[in-house]
Coordinates of C-alpha atoms and ligand atoms in Angstrom, one line a residue:
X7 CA 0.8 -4.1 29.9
X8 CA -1.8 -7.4 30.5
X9 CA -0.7 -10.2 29.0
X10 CA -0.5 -10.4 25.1
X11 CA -2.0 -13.4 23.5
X12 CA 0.7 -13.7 20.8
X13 CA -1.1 -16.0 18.8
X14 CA -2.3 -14.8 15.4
X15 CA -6.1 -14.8 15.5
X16 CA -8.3 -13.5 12.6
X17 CA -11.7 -11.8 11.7
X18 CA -13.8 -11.8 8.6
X19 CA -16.8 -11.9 7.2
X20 CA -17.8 -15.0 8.0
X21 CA -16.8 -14.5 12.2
X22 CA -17.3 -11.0 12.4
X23 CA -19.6 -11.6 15.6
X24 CA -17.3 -13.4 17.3
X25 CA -15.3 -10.3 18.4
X26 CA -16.7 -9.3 21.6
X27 CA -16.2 -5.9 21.0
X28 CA -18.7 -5.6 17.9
X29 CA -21.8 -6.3 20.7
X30 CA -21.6 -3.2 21.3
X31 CA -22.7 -1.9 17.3
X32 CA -25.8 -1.3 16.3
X33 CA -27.4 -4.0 14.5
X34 CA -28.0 -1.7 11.3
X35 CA -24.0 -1.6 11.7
X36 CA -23.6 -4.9 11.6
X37 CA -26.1 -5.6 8.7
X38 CA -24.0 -2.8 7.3
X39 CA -20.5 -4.4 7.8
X40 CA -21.7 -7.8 6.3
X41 CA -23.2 -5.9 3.1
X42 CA -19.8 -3.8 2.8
X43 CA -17.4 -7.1 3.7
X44 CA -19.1 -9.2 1.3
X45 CA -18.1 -6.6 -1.6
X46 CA -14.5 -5.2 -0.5
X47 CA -11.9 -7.9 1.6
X48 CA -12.2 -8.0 5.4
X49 CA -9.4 -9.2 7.8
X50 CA -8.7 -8.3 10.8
X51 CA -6.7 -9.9 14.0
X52 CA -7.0 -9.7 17.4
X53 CA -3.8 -7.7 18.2
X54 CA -5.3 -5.2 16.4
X55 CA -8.7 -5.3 17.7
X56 CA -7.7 -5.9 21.3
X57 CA -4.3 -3.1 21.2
X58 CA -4.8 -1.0 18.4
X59 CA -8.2 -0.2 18.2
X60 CA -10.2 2.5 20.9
X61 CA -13.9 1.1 21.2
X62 CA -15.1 4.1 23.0
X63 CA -14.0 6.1 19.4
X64 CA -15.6 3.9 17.4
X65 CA -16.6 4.5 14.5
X66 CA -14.3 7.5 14.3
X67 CA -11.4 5.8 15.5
X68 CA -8.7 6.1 13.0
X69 CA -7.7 2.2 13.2
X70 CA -11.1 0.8 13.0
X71 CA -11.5 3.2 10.1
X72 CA -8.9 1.6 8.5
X73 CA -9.4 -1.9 9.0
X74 CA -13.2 -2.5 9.6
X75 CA -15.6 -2.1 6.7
X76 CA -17.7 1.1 6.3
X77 CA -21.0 1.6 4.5
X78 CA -19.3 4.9 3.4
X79 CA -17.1 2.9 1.3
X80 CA -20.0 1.7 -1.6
X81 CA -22.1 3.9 -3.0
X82 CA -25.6 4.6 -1.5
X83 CA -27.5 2.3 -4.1
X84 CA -24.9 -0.5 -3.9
X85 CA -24.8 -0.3 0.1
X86 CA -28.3 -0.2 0.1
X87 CA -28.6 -3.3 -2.7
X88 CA -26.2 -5.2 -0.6
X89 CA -28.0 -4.6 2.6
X90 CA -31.5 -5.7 1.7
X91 CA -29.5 -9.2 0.1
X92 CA -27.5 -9.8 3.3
X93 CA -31.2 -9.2 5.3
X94 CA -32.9 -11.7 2.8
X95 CA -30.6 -13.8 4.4
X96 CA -28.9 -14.4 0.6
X97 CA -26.4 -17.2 0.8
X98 CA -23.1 -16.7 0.5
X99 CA -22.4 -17.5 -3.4
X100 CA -25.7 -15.2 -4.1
X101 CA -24.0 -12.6 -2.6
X102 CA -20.5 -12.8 -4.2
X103 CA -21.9 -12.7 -7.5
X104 CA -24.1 -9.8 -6.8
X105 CA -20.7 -8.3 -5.6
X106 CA -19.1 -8.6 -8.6
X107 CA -20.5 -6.6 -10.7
X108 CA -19.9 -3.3 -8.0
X109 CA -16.4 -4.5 -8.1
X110 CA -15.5 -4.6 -11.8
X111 CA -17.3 -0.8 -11.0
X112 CA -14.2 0.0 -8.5
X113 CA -11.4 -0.1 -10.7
X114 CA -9.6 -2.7 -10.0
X115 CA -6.5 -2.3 -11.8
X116 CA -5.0 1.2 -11.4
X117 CA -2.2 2.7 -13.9
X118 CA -1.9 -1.0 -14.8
X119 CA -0.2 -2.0 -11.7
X120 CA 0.0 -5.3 -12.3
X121 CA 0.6 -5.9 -16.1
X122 CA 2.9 -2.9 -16.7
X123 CA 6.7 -3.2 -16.2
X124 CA 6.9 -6.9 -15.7
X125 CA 10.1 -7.9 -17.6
X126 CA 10.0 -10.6 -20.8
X127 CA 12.3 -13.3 -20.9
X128 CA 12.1 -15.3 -23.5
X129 CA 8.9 -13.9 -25.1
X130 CA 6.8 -14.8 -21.7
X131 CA 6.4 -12.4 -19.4
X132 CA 8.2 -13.0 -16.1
X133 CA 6.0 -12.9 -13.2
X134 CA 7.2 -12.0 -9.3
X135 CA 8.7 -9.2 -11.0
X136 CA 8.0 -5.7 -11.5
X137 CA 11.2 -3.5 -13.2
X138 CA 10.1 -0.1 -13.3
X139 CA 12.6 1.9 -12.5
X140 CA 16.0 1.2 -13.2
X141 CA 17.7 0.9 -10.2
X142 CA 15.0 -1.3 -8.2
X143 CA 13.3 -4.0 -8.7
X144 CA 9.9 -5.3 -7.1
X145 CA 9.4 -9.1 -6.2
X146 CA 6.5 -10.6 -5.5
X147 CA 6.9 -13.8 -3.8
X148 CA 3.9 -16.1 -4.0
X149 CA 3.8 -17.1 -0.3
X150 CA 3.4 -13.3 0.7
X151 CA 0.2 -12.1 -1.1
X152 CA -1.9 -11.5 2.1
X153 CA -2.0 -9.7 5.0
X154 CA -1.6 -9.8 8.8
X155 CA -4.7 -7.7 8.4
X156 CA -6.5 -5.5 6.1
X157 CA -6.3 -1.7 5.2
X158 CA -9.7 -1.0 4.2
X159 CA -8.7 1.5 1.5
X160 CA -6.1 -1.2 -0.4
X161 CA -5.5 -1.2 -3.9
X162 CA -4.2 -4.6 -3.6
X163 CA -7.9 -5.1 -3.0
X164 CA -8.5 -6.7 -6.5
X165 CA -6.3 -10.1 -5.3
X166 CA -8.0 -10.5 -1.7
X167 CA -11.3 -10.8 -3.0
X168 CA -10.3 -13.3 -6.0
X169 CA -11.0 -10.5 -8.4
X170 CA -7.0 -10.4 -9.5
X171 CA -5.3 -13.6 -9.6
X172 CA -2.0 -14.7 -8.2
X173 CA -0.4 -15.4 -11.5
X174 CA 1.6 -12.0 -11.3
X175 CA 3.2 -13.5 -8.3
X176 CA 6.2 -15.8 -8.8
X177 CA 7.1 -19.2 -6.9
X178 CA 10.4 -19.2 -8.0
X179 CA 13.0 -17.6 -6.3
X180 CA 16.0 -18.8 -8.6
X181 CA 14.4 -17.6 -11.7
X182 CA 13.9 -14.1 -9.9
X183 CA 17.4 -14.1 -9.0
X184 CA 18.6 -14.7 -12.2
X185 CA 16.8 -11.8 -13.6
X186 CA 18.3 -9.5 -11.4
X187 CA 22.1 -11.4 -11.7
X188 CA 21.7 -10.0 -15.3
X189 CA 20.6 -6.5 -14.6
X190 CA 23.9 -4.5 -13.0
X191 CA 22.1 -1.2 -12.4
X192 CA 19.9 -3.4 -9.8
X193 CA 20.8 -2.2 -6.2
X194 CA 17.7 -2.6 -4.5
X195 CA 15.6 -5.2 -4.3
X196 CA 12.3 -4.8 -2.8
X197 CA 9.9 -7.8 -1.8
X198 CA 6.3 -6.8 -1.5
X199 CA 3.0 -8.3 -1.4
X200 CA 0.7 -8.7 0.2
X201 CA 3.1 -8.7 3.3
X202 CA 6.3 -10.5 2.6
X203 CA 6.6 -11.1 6.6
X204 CA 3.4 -13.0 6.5
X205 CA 5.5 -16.0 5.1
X206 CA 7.7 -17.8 7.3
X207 CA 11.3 -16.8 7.7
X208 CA 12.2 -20.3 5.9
X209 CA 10.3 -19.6 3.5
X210 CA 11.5 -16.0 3.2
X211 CA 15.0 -17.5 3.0
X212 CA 14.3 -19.1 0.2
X213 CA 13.9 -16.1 -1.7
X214 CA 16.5 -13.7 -0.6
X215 CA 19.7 -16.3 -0.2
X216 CA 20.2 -16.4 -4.0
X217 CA 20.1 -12.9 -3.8
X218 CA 23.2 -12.8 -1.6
X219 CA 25.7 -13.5 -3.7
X220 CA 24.8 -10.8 -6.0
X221 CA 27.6 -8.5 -6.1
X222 CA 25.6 -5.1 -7.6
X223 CA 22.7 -5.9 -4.8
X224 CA 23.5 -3.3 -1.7
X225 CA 20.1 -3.4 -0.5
X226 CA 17.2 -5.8 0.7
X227 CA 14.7 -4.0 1.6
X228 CA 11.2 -5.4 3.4
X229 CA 8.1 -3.4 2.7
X230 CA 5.4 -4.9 5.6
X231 CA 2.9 -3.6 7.4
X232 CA 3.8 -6.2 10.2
X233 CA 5.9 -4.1 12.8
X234 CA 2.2 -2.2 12.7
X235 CA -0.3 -4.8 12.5
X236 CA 1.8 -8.2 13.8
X237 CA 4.4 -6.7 15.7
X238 CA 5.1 -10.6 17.2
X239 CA 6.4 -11.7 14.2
X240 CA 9.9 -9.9 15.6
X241 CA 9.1 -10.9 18.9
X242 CA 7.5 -13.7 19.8
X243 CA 6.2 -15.9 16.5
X244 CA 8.3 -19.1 16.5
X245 CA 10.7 -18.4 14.1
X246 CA 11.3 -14.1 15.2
X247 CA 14.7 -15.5 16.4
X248 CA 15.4 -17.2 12.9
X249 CA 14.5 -13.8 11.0
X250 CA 16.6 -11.7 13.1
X251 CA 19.6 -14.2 11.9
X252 CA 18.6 -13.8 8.4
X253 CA 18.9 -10.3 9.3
X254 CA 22.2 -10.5 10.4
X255 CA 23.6 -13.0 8.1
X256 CA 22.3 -10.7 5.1
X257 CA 25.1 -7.7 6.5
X258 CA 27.7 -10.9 7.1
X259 CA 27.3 -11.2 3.4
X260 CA 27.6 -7.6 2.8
X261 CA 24.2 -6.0 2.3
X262 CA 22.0 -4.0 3.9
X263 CA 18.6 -5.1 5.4
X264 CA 16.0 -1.7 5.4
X265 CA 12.3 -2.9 6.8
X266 CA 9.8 -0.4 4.8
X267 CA 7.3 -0.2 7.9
X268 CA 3.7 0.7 6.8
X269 CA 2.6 2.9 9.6
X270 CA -0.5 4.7 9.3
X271 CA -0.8 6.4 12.6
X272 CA 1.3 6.7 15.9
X273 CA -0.9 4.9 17.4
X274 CA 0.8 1.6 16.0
X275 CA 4.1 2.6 18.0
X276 CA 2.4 2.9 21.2
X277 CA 2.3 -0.6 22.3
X278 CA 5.4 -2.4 24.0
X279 CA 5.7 -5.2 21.6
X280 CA 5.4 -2.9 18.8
X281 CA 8.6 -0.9 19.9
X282 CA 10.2 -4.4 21.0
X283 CA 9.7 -5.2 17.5
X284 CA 11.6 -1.8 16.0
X285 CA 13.9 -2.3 18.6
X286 CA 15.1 -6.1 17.9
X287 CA 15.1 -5.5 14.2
X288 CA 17.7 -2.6 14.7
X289 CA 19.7 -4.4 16.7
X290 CA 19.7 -7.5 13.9
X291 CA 21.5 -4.7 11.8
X292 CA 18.2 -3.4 10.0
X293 CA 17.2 -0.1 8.9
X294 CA 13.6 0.7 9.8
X295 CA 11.9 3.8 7.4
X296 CA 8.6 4.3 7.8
X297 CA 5.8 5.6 5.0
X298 CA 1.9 5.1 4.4
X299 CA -0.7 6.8 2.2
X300 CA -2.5 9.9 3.4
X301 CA -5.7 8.4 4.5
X302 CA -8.9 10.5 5.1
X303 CA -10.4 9.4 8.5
X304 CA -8.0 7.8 9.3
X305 CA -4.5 10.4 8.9
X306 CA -5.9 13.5 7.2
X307 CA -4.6 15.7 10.3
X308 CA -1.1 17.2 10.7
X309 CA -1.0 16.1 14.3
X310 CA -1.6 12.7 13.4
X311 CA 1.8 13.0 11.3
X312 CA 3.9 15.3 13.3
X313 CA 3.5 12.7 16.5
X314 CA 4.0 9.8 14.1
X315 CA 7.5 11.2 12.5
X316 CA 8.2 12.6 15.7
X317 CA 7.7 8.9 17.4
X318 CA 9.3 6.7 14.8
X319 CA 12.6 9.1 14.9
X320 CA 12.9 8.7 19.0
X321 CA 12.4 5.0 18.5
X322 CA 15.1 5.1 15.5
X323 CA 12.9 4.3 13.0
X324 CA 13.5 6.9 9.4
X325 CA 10.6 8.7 7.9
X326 CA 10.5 8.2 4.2
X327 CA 7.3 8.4 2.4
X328 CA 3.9 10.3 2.6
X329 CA 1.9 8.5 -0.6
X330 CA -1.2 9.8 -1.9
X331 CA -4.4 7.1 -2.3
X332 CA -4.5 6.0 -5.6
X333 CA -7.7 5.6 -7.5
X334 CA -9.2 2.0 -6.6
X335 CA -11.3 0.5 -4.8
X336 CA -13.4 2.8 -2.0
X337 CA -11.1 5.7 -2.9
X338 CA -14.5 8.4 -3.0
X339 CA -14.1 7.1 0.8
X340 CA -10.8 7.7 1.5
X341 CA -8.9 9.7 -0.7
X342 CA -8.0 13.3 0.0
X343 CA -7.4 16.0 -2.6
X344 CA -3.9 16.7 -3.6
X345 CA -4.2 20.2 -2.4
X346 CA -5.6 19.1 1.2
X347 CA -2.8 16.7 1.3
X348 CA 0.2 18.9 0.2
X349 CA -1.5 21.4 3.4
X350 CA -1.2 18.6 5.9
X351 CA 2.4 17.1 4.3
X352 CA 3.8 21.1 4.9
X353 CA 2.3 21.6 8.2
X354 CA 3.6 18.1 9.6
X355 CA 7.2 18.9 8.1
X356 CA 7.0 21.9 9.8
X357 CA 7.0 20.5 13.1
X358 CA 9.3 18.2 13.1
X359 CA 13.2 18.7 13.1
X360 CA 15.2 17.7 9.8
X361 CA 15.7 14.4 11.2
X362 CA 11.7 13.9 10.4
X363 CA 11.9 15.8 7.5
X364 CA 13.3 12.7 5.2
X365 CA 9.8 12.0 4.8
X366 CA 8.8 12.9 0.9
X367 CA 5.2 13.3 0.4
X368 CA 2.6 13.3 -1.1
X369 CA 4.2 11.5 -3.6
X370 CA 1.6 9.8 -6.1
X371 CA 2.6 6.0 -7.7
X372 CA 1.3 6.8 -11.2
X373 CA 2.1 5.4 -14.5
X374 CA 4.9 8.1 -15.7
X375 CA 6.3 7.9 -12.7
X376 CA 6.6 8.3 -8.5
X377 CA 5.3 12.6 -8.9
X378 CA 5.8 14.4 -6.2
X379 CA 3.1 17.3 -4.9
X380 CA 6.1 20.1 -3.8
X381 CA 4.4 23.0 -3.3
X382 CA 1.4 25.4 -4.6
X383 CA 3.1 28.6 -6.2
X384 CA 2.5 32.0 -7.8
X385 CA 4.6 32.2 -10.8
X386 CA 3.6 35.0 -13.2
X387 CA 0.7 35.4 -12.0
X388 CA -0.7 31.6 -12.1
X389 CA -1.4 29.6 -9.6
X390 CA 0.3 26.3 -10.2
X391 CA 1.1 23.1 -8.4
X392 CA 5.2 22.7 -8.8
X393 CA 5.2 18.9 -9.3
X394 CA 8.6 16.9 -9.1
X395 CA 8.8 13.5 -10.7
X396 CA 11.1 11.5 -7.8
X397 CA 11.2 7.8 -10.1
X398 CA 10.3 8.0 -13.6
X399 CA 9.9 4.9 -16.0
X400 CA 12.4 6.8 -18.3
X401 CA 15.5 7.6 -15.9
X402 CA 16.7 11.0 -17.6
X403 CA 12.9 11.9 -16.1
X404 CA 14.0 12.2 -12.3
X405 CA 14.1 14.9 -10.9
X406 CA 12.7 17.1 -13.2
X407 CA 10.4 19.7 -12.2
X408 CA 6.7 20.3 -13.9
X409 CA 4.1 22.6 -13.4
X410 CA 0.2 22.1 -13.6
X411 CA -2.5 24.5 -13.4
X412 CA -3.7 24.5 -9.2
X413 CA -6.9 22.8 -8.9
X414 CA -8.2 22.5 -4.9
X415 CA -10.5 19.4 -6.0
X416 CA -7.4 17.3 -8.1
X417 CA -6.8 13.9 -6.9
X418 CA -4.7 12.4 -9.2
X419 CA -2.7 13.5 -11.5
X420 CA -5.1 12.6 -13.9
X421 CA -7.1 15.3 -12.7
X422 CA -4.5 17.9 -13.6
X423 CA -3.9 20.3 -16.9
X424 CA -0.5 21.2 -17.3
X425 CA 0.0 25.3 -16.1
X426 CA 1.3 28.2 -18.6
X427 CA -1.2 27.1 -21.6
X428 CA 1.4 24.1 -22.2
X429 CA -0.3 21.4 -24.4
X430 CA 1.3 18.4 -22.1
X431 CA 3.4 17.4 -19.4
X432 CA 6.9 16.3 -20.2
X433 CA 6.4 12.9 -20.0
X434 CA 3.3 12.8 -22.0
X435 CA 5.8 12.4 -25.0
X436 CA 6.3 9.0 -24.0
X437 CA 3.8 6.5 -25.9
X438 CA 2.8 4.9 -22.6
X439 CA 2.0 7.7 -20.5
X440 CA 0.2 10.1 -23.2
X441 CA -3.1 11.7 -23.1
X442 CA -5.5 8.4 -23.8
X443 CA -4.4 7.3 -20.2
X444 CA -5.8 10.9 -19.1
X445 CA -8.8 9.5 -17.0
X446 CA -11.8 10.6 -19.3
X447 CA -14.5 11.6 -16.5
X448 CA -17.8 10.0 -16.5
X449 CA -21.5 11.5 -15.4
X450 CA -20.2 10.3 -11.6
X451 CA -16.4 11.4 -12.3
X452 CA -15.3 7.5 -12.3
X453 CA -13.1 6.0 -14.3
X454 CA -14.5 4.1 -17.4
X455 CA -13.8 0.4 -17.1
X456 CA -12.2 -0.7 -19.9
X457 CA -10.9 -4.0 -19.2
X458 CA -12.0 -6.6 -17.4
X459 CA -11.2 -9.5 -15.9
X460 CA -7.9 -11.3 -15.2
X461 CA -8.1 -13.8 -18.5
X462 CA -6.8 -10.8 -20.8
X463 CA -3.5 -10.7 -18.7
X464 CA -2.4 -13.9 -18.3
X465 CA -2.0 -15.2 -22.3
X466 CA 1.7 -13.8 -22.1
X467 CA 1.3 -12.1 -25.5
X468 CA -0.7 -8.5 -25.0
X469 CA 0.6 -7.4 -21.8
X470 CA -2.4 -4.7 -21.1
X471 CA -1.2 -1.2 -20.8
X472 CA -3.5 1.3 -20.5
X473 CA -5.7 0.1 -17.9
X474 CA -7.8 1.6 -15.7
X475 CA -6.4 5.1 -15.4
Ligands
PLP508 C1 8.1 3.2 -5.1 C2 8.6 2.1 -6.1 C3 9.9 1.7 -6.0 C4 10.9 2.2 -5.0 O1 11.2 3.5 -5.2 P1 12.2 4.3 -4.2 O2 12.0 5.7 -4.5 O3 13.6 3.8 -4.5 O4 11.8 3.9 -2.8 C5 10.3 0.8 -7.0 N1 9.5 0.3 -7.9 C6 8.2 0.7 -8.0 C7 7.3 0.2 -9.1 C8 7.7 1.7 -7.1 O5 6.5 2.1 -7.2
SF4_509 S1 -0.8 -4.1 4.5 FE1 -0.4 -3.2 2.5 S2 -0.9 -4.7 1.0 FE2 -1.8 -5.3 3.0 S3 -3.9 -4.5 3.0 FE3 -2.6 -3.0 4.0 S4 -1.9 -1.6 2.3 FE4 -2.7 -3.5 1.4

């Protein structure tokens, strides 16, 4: 392949014209991409544009689909409202605050993402933390909330555009680790972002060396999108060598390192730094698995899966998770109906041997629990949805089998009535997860906003919990 430029180069808003490849859009795109852009965030780098990306596809292309804005992604009136500002030639701050208003419409805090489960210590709530289910915990390091790039379709949308705060994230790694010192079911410890590999491995370091000497913690794991969207940072960045010997020093001490690749089509394996990448971090002594949402136009298509899970096993990479596209942001754009999904997730499994068929799917992140879709059934003469909860918030809840009533449209398991004229699903019973988080449709079918802005979360004392969903 022609040479590489492996320096990180981005796009957004405000340079979208200087990649040579958008001359060739229309200018109502453009206009169109600016309107969008200036509402949802927009980041994109050359690797990606120059590697990743087939311009004679676009705008079908599955990977400019998911990392270029499309006008697809507002609604008509607010693409069209956005449009006629960015053509008035509306000045940047006129434009974010006519944004705001369409994004407080998008739901910009899912299930409570970021205000439920985050542990107390003290009476203050501890933030880099989220402790959901019992044996794994979630840190957020502050230096990792962004991105090598953006997926269009991101729930984590609400912190790129300033909407959502960093104050979930924490700065201190010795205050994480001493959470986790003092919880012994902990054996997994999983930084997230944003993109923990955006930060530098010194940095990264900083946050996973006080972890080491953690007897009950068996497992770092990475979850990054950058083996997809940076695949340099193994390679070539300055400090790849550096990582690879954290790597390796984290099995000296006795732990395993597992890198939770974000891959959302096998067309992110295909370049040679990309499987240099897989390949150097599994020779460092890491695990590669592999998982991404089901994205419609961009992975809603069983070949698009089988050649992925066939790829990522030849390159020793293990499939893990197919999720379904949670309920923020552009998700009228994207999402995919549960039933749609579960046919793609079956006829994907199908083709693969059992070495591709670790991947679980679609599994939906909601507020009971990780529920997975496991297959449409007949059962006295219903037609049900056999659902499977594979984390729950309460641990006696895992795997533990429920039914609800088949519905082709459902999206979300807010969409869904429990089957057999049962009042509830089983963990309705719980306080947090009964029926006034059931997403009440409106005229449009969106969620009702009920809270808004980032203030309420951050006075330590009413941690919100039934946001959004
Ligand atoms: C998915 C998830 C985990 C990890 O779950 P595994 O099934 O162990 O991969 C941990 N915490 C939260 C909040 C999650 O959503
Ligand atoms: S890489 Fe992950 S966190 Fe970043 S934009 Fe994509 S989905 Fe969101």
């Amino acid at each position: 392949m022609a040479s590489i430029p492996s320096r990180l180069r981005f796009f957004g808003p405000h340079n979208l014209e200087e990649i040579p490849q958008v001359s060739r859009l229309s200018a109502d795109d453009l206009v169109s991409m600016k309107a969008v852009s200036a509402v949802l965030p927009f980041r994109v780098n050359e690797y990606v544009v120059n590697h990743l990306i087939d311009w004679e596809r676009v705008p079908e292309d599955p990977m400019f689909q998911l990392t270029f804005p499309q006008r697809g992604m507002l609604s008509k009136s607010d693409h069209d409202y956005m449009v006629d500002l960015v053509r008035s030639g509306a000045p940047r701050l006129e434009l974010r605050a006519a944004a705001r208003p369409i994004q407080m419409r998008l739901n910009p805090h899912p299930a409570g993402q970021l205000s439920l489960n985050v542990p107390m210590e003290g009476g203050e709530r501890l933030p880099g933390i989220q402790h959901k289910y019992r044996e794994t915990v979630l840190l957020f390091p502050t230096p990792g909330q962004t991105c090598h790039s953006y997926c269009s379709y991101c729930f984590r949308w609400a912190q790129f555009v300033g909407v959502e705060d960093l104050k979930f994230a924490s700065k201190e790694p010795q205050r994480l680790a001493a959470y986790i010192r003092g919880k012994p079911d902990v054996s997994d410890v999983l930084f997230t972002g944003g993109d923990p590999m955006v930060m530098k491995t010194h940095v990264l370091r900083r946050y996973v060396e006080p972890l080491l000497d953690i007897e009950h913690v068996a497992t770092i794991r990475i979850g990054t999108k950058s083996l997809a969207y940076w695949p340099h940072r193994f390679v070539h960045d300055d400090d790849a060598d550096d990582l690879l010997r954290l790597f390796e020093e984290i099995r000296e001490r006795g732990k395993q390192i597992a890198l939770m690749g974000h891959y959302s089509h096998w067309v992110e394996l295909e370049t040679d730094v990309a499987r240099q990448a897989i390949e150097r971090v599994r020779s460092a002594g890491a695990v590669v698995r592999t998982q991404a949402p089901l994205i419609r136009h961009v992975n809603d298509d069983p070949e698009v899966w089988t050649r992925m899970w066939r790829t990522q096993v030849r390159l020793g990479a293990v499939p893990y998770y197919m999720f379904v596209e949670r309920d923020t942001g552009p998700s009228d754009y994207f999402s995919v109906p549960l039933a749609g999904g579960l046919a793609i997730y079956e006829s994907a499994y199908r083709r693969v041997s059992g070495l591709g068929r670790t991947a679980r799917g679609p599994s939906m992140s909601c507020t009971p629990g990780k529920i997975l879709v496991d297959g449409v059934a007949e059962v006295a003469g219903e037609k049900v949805f056999a659902l499977k909860m594979l984390q729950g918030r309460d641990p006696e809840w895992v795997n533990r089998i429920a039914f609800a009533k088949y519905d082709a449209e459902a999206r979300w398991i807010d969409d869904l009535q429990p089957a057999f004229g049962a009042s509830e699903f089983f963990w309705d019973a719980d306080p947090e997860c009964s029926t006034p988080l059931r997403r009440e449709p409106t005229s449009k079918g969106r969620i009702p906003l009920k809270v808004v802005g980032s203030s309420d979360r951050d006075d330590g004392t009413t941690p919100l919990r039934r946001v959004g969903s």
